[in-house]
Tab-separated table of C-alpha atoms in Angstrom:
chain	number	residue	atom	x	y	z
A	1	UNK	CA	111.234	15.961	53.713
A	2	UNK	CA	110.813	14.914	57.182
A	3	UNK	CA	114.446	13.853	57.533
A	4	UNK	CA	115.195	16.997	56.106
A	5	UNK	CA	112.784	18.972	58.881
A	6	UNK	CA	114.595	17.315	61.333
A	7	UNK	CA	117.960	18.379	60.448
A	8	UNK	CA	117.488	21.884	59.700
A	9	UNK	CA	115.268	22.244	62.620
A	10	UNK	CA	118.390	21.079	64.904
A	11	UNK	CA	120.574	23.267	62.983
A	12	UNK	CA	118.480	26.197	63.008
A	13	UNK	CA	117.672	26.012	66.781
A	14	UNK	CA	121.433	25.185	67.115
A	15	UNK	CA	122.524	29.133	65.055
A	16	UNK	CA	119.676	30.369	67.299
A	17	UNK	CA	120.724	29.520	70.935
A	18	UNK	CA	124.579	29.849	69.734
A	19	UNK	CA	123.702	33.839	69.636
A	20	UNK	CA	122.322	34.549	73.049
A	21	UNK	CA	121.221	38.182	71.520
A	22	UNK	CA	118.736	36.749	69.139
A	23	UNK	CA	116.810	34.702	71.736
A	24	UNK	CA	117.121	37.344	74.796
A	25	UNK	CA	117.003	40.217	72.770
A	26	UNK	CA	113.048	39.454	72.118
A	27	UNK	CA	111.874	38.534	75.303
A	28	UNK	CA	113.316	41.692	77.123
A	29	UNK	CA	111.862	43.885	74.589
A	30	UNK	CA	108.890	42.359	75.248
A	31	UNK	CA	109.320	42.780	79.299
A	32	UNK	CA	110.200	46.153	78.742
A	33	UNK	CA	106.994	46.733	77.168
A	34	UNK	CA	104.940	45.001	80.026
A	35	UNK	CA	106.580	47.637	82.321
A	36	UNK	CA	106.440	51.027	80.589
A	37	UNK	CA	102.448	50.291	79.769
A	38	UNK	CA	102.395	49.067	83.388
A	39	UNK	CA	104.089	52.497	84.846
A	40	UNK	CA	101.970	54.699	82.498
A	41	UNK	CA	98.527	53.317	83.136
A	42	UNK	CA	99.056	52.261	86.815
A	43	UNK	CA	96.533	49.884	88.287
A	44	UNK	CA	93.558	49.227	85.664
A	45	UNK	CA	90.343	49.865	87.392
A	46	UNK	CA	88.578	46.278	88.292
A	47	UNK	CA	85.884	45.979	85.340
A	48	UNK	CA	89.209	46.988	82.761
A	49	UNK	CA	90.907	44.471	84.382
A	50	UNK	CA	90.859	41.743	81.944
A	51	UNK	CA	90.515	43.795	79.207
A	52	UNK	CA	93.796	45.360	80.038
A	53	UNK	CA	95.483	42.089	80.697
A	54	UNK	CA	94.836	40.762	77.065
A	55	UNK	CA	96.253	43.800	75.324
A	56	UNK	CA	99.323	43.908	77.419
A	57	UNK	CA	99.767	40.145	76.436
A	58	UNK	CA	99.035	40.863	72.867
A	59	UNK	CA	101.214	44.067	72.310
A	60	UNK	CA	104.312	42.769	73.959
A	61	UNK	CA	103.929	39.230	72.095
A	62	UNK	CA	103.053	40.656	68.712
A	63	UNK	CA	105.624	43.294	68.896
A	64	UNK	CA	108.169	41.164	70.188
A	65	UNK	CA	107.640	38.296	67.957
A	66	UNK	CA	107.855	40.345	65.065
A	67	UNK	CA	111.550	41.848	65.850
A	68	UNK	CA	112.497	38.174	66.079
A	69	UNK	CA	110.582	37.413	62.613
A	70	UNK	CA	112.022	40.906	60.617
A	71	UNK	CA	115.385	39.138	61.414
A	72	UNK	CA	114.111	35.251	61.185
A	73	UNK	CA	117.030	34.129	58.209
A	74	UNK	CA	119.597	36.679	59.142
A	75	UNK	CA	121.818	34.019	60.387
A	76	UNK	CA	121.640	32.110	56.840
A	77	UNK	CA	122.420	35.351	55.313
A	78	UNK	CA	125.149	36.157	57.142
A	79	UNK	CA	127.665	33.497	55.072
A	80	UNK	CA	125.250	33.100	52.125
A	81	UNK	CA	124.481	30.029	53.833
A	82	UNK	CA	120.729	30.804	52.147
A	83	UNK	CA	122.271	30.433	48.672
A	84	UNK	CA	124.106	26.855	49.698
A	85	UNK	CA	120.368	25.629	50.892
A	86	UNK	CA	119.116	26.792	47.620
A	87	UNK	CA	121.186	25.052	45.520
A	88	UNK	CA	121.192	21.907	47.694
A	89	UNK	CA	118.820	19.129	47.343
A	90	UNK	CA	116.577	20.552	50.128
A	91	UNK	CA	113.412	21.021	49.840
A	92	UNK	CA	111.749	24.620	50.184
A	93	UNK	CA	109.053	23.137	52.072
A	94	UNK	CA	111.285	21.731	54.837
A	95	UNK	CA	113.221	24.929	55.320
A	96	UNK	CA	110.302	27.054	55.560
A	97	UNK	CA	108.747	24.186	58.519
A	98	UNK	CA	112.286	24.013	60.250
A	99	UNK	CA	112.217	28.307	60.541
A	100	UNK	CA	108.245	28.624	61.798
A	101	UNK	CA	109.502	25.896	64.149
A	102	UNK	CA	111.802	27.666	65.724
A	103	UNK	CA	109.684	30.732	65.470
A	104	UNK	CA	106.900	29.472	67.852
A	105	UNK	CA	109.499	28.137	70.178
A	106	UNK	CA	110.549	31.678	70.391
A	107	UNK	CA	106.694	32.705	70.797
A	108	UNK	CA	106.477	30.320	73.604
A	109	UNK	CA	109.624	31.825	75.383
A	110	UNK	CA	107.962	34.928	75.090
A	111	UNK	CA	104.234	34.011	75.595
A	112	UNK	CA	104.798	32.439	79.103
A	113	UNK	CA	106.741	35.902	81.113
A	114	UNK	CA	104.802	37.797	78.823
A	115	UNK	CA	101.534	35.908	80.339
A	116	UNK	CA	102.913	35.892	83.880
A	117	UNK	CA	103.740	39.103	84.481
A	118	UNK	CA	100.646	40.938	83.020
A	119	UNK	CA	98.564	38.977	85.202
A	120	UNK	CA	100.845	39.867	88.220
A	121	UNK	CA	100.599	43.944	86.831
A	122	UNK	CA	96.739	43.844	86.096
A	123	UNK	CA	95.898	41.889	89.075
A	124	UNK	CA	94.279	39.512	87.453
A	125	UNK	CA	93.932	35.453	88.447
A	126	UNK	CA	92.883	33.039	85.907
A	127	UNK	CA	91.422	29.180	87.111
A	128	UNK	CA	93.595	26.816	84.949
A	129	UNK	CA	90.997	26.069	82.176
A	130	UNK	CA	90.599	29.690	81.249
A	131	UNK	CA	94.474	29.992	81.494
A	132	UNK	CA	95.102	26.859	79.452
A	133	UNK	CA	92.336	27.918	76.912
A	134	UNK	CA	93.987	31.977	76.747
A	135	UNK	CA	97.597	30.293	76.327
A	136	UNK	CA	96.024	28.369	73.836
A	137	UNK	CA	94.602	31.166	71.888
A	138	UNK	CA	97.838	33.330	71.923
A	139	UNK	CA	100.107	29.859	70.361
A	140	UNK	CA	97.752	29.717	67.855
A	141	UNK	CA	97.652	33.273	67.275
A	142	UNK	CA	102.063	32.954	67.303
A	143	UNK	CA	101.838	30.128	65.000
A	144	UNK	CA	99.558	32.227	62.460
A	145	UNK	CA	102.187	35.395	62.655
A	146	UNK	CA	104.930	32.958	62.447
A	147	UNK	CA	103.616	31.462	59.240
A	148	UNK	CA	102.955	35.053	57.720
A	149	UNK	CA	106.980	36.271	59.745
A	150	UNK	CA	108.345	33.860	57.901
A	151	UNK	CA	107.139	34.042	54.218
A	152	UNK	CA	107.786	37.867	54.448
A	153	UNK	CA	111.044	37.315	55.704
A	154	UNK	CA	112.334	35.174	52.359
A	155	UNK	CA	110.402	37.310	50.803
A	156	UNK	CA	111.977	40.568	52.048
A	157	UNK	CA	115.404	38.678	52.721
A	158	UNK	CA	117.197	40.797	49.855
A	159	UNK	CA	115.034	44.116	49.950
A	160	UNK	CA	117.508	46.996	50.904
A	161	UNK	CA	114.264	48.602	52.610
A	162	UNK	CA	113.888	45.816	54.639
A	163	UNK	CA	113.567	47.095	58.047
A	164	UNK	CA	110.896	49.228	56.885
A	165	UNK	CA	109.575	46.561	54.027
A	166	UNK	CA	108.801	43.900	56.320
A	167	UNK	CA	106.534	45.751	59.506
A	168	UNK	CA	104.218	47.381	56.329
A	169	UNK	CA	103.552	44.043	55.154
A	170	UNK	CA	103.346	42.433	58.723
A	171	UNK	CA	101.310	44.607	60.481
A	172	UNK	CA	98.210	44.975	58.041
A	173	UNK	CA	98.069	41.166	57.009
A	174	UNK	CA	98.281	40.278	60.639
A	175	UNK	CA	95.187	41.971	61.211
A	176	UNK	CA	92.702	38.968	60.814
A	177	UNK	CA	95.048	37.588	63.706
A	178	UNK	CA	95.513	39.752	66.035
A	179	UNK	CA	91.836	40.485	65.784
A	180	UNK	CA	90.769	37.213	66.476
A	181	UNK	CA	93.231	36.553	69.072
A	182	UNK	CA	92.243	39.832	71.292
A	183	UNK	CA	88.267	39.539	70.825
A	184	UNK	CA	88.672	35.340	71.696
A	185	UNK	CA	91.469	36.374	74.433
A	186	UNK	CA	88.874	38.859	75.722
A	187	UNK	CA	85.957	36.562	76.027
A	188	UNK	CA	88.282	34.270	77.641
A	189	UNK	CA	89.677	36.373	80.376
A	190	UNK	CA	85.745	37.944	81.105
A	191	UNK	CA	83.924	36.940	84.563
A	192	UNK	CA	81.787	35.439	82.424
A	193	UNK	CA	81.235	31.675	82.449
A	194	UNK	CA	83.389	29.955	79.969
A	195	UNK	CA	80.184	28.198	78.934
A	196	UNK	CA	78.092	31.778	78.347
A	197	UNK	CA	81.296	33.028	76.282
A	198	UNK	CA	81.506	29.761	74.394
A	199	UNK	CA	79.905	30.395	71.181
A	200	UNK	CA	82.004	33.817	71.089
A	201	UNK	CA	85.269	31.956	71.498
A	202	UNK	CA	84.760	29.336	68.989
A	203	UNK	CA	83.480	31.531	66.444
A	204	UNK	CA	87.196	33.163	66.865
A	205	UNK	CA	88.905	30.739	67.556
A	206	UNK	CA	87.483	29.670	64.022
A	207	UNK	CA	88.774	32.974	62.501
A	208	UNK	CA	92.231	32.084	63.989
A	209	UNK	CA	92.956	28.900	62.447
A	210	UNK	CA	91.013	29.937	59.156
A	211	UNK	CA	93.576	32.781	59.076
A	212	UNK	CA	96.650	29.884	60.193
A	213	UNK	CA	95.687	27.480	57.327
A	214	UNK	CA	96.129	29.833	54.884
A	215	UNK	CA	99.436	31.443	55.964
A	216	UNK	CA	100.670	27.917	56.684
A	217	UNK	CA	99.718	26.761	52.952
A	218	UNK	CA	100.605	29.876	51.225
A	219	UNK	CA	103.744	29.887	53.074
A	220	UNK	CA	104.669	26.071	51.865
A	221	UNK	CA	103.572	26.900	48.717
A	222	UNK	CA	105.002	29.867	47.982
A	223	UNK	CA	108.507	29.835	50.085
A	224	UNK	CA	109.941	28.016	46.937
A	225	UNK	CA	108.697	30.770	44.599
A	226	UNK	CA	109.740	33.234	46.808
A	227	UNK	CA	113.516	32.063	47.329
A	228	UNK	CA	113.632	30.945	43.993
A	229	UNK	CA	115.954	33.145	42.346
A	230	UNK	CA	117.503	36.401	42.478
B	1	UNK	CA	131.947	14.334	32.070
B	2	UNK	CA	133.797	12.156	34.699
B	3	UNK	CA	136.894	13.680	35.153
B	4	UNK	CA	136.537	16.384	32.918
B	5	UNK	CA	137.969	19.944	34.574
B	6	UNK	CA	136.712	23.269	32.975
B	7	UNK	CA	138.491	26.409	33.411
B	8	UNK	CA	136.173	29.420	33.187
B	9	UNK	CA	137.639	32.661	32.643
B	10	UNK	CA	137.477	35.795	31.314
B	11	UNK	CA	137.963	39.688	31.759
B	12	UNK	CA	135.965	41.134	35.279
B	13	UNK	CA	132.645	41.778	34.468
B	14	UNK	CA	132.302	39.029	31.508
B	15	UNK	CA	129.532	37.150	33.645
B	16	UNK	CA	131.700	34.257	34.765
B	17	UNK	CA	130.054	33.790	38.112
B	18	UNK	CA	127.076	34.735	37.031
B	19	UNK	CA	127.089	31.822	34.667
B	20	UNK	CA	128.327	29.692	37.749
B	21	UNK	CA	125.348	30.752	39.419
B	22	UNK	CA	122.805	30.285	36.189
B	23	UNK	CA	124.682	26.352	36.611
B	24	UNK	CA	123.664	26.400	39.972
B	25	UNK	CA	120.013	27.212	39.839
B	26	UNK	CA	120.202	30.072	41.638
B	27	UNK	CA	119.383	32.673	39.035
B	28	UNK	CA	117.085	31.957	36.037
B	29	UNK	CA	118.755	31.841	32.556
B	30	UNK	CA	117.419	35.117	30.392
B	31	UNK	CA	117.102	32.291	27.482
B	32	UNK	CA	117.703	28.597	27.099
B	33	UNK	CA	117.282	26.402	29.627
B	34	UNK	CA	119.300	24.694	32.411
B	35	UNK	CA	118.968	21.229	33.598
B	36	UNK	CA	121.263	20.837	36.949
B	37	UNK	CA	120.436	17.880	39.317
B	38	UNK	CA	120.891	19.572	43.245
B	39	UNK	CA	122.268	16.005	44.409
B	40	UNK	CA	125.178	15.907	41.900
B	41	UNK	CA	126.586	19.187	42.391
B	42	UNK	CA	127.784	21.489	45.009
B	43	UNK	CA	128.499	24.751	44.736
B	44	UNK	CA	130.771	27.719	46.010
B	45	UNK	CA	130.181	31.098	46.013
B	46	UNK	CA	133.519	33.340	45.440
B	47	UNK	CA	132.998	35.672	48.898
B	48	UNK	CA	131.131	33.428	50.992
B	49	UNK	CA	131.166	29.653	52.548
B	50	UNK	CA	127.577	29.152	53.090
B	51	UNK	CA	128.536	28.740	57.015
B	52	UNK	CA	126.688	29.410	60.171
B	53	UNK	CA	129.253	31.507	61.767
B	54	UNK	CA	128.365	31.563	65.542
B	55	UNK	CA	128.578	27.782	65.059
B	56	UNK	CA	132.173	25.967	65.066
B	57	UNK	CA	133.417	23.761	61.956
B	58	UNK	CA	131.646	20.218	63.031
B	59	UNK	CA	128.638	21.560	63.625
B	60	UNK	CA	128.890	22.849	60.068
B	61	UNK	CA	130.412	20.471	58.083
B	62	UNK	CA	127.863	17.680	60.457
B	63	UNK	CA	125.232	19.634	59.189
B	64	UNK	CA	126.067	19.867	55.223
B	65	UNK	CA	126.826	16.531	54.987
B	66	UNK	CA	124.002	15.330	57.166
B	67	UNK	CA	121.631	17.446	54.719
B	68	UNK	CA	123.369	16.347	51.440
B	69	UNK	CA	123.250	12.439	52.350
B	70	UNK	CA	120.959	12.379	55.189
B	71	UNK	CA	123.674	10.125	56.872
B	72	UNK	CA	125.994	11.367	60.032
B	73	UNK	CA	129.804	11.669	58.877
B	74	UNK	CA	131.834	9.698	61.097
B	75	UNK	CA	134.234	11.102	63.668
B	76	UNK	CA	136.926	9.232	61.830
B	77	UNK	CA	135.828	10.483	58.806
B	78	UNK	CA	135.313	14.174	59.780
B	79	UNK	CA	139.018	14.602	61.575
B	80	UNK	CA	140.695	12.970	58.784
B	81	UNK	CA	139.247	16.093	56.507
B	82	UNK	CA	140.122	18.588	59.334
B	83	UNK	CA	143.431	17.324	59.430
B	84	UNK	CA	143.953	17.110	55.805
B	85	UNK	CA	143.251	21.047	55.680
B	86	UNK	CA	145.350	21.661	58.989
B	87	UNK	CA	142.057	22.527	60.804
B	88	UNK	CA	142.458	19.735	63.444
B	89	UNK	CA	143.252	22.023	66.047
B	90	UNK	CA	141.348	21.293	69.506
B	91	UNK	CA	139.817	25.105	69.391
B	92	UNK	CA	138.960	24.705	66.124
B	93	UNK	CA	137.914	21.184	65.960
B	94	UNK	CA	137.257	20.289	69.345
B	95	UNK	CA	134.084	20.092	71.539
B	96	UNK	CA	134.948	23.871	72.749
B	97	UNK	CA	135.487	25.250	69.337
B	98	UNK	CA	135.617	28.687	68.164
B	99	UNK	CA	132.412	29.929	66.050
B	100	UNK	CA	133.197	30.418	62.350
B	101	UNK	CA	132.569	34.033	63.052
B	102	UNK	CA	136.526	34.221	64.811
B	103	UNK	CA	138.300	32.315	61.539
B	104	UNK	CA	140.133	34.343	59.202
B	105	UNK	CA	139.027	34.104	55.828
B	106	UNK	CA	141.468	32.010	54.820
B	107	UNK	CA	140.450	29.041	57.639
B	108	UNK	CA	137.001	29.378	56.322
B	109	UNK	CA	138.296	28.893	52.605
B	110	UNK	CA	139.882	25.702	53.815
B	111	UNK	CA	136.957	24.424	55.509
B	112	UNK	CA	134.716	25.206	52.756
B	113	UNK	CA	136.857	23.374	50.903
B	114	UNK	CA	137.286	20.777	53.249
B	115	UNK	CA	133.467	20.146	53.125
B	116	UNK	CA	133.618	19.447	49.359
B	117	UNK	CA	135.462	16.658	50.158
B	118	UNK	CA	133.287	15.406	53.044
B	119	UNK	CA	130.239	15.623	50.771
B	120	UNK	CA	131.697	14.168	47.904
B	121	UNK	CA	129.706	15.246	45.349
B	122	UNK	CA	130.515	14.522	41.806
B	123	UNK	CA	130.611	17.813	39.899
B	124	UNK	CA	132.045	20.866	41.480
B	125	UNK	CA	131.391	24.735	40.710
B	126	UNK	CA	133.346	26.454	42.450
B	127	UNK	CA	134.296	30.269	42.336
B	128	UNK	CA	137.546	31.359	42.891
B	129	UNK	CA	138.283	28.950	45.402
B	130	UNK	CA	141.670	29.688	46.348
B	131	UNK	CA	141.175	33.427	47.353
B	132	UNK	CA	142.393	34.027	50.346
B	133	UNK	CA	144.372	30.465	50.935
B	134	UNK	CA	148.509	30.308	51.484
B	135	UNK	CA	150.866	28.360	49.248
B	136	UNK	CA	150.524	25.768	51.262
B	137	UNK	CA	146.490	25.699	51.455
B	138	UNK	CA	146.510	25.832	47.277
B	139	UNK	CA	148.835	22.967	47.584
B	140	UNK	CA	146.204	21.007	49.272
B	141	UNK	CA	143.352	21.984	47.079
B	142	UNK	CA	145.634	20.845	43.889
B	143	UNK	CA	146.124	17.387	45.192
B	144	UNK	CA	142.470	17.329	46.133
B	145	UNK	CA	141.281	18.050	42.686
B	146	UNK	CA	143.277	15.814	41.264
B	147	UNK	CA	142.244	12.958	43.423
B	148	UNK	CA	138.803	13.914	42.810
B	149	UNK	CA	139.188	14.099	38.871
B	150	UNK	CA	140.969	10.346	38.875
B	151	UNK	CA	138.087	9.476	41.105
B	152	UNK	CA	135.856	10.287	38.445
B	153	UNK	CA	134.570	13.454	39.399
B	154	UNK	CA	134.632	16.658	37.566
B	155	UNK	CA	134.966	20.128	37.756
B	156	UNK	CA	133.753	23.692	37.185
B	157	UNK	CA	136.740	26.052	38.086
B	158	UNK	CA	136.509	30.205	37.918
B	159	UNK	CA	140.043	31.130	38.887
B	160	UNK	CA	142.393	34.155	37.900
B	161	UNK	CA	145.223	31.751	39.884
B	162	UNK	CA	146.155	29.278	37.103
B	163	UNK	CA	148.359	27.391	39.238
B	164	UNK	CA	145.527	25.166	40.043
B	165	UNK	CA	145.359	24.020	36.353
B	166	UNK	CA	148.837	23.409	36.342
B	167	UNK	CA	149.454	19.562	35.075
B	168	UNK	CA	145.862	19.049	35.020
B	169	UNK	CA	144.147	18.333	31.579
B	170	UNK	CA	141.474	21.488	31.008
B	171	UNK	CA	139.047	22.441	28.870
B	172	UNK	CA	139.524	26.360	28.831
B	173	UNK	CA	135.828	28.487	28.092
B	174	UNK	CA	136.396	32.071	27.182
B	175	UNK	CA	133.751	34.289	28.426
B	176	UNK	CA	134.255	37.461	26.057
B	177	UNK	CA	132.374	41.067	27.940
B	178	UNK	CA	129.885	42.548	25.787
C-alpha cells in the first residue's frame, strides 16, 4: 500500500501542477476574498483586531479549499482514468491517502498568503510561537476538511447535482471543524498569555483532531464502499 | 484459458459492455457471482483510455505500469512500445511532449493499446478497441493479439470490426437483447 501511496501521490501531484488552473485558481480566489472583506470592513478597530484576523484566515481557507475539494478527482474523471484505478490492483485505501495528500499541500499553498496577508490587512503581529501554534491549528483544521473533501468527492464523483451536492454536504459536516479551528485560532491570536489561554486551546485543539480521526478513518474505510460500483 | 480469444457480440443495447464491465468489477452482478483477480486482467473501456490528459504518454504509460508491477519500465522497453504503435515521435514521446489532452482519438487508442502491451497482463477485456484506429493501427493490434494469444495470454474482445478475428481461433458468445 505504501508503494502504491507513493506512486499515485507522484502521479496525482504530477495531473495537479500539469494544469496551472487547478492550483492557481484556489489561491486567488482565496486572495480575492482577503481583499473584498478587507475593502468592505476597512481597518478593524484594535480590540477586533485578532478576532478579525482569524475569520479572514478561516473564510478564505475554508472557502478556497473547498473549490479545490468539489473538483478533487476531476482529473481522473476526465479519461475514466477513475474506472482503470478501480479495476486495477490498487488499493482504495492508497488512492484515497495519495488525494488528501495532495489536498493539504494545496491547503498549505493557500494557508501561508492567506496567513500573511490578513495579518498585513488587520494589522496584526504574531511572536513566532503563537504564529507557529495558529498555523498549526489551521493544517490541522485543512487536514480534517481534506479528509471529509475527499470522501464527498468519490462520493459525489457521479452525482449530476454535483456542484450543488457536494457544498450541502461539506458545509454542515465541517461544522465541528471550523468551529474548533476559529474558537482555538481565537484564543491563539488574543493578548492573552499563551499560558492563560492554554486550557482553552487544548480543549479545541482536542475537538479538532477528535473530528480528524474520524474523517480520516471513515474516509479509509469507506472510500472503497463508496467507489465501489456504479 | 491461455490463449483462448472470445468474441462478444451482439445487437446495441444487448448488455455487451455492460457484461465487460460486470468482468471487470466495476459494476455488481444483479445475480451470481463474479470472481476476477485485479492483477490478471486489464481492462478497456470503449470511449475512454483511463489517461491523465494534461500529462504526455510516458508519464502515463510510467505510471500504469509502475502501479500494475510496482517496477519502473525501462526506457528501452517503453520506446520500443511507442515505436511499435508509431508514437515515437519526439513531441509525443519526448521530454517536451504534448499532454494527452492535444492527441486525436485515434493516438490515444494506440497508446491505450500500447500500454496493454507494456503491462502485460494475461487476460484482456477490452471494448471495441479498434474504434477510431486506421488500417494500419488495426494492423498492429492484429499482430499484437496474436503474439499475445501464442504467448499464452487470452482475450475478451467486444468488436462490431471482425477483421480482428480474422485467422484467429474464437469462441463467439451471443448476447441476445431482451
Amino acid at each position: 500500500m505504501l508503494t502504491q501511496f507513493r506512486i499515485l501521490f507522484r502521479q496525482t501531484l504530477r495531473a495537479e501542477f500539469a494544469d496551472r488552473e487547478r492550483v492557481l485558481s484556489p489561491i486567488l480566489f482565496a486572495m480575492v476574498i482577503l481583499v473584498v472583506v478587507a475593502f468592505t470592513f476597512g481597518e478593524p478597530a484594535p480590540e477586533l483586531r485578532p478576532a478579525a484576523f482569524v475569520a479572514q484566515v478561516f473564510l478564505s481557507l475554508v472557502l478556497a479549499t473547498q473549490t479545490a475539494l468539489a473538483r478533487a478527482f476531476d482529473p481522473e474523471h476526465q479519461d475514466r482514468a477513475f474506472d482503470l484505478l478501480r479495476a486495477a490492483p490498487v488499493s482504495p485505501g492508497a488512492i484515497f491517502l495519495a488525494k488528501l495528500a495532495v489536498v493539504l499541500m494545496q491547503g498549505a499553498t493557500i494557508l501561508v498568503p492567506s496567513i500573511a496577508i490578513s495579518a498585513l490587512f488587520c494589522g496584526v503581529s504574531l511572536p513566532p510561537d503563537r504564529l507557529f501554534a495558529f498555523t498549526g491549528l489551521c493544517l490541522l483544521t485543512v487536514a480534517g476538511l481534506g479528509s471529509l473533501g475527499v470522501t464527498l468527492a468519490a462520493m459525489t464523483l457521479k452525482a449530476h447535482a454535483r456542484t450543488v451536492l457536494f457544498p450541502l454536504l461539506y458545509f454542515p459536516l465541517s461544522t465541528p471543524l471550523l468551529l474548533a479551528g476559529t474558537q482555538g485560532g481565537a484564543a491563539i491570536v488574543a493578548p492573552e498569555t499563551m499560558v492563560a489561554a492554554a486550557t482553552m486551546i487544548s480543549g479545541w485543539v482536542t475537538v479538532s483532531m477528535s473530528a480528524n480521526v474520524i474523517f480520516l478513518t471513515l474516509g479509509i474505510l469507506l472510500f472503497g464502499e463508496l467507489v465501489k460500483s456504479d | 484459458m491461455p490463449g483462448e480469444l472470445i468474441h462478444l457480440r451482439g445487437p446495441n443495447g444487448a448488455g455487451k459492455s455492460t457484461l465487460l464491465r460486470i468482468c471487470a468489477g466495476l459494476l455488481d452482478p444483479q445475480r451470481g457471482e463474479v470472481h476476477c483477480d485485479s492483477h490478471r486482467f486489464e481492462y478497456l473501456p470503449a470511449e475512454a483510455n483511463g489517461f491523465h490528459l494534461k500529462l504526455g504518454a510516458a508519464e502515463n504509460l510510467h505510471f500504469w505500469h509502475e502501479l500494475r508491477s510496482g517496477k519502473k519500465i525501462s526506457a528501452d522497453s517503453l520506446q520500443k512500445s511507442l515505436a511499435e504503435w508509431k508514437l515515437d515521435h519526439p513531441l509525443i514521446a519526448g521530454n517536451f511532449a504534448l499532454p494527452l489532452a492535444k492527441f486525436s482519438t485515434g493516438m490515444k487508442r494506440r497508446l491505450a493499446l500500447a500500454r496493454l502491451v507494456v503491462n502485460g497482463t494475461p487476460l484482456w477485456l477490452l471494448d471495441e478497441p479498434v474504434s477510431g484506429l486506421d488500417e494500419d493501427a488495426v494492423a498492429t493490434f492484429i499482430s499484437t493479439l496474436r503474439q499475445h494469444l501464442e504467448n499464452g495470454g487470452a482475450a475478451v474482445i467486444i468488436s462490431h470490426d471482425t477483421r480482428i478475428f480474422s485467422g484467429l481461433t474464437t469462441r463467439i458468445l451471443d448476447l441476445i437483447s431482451c
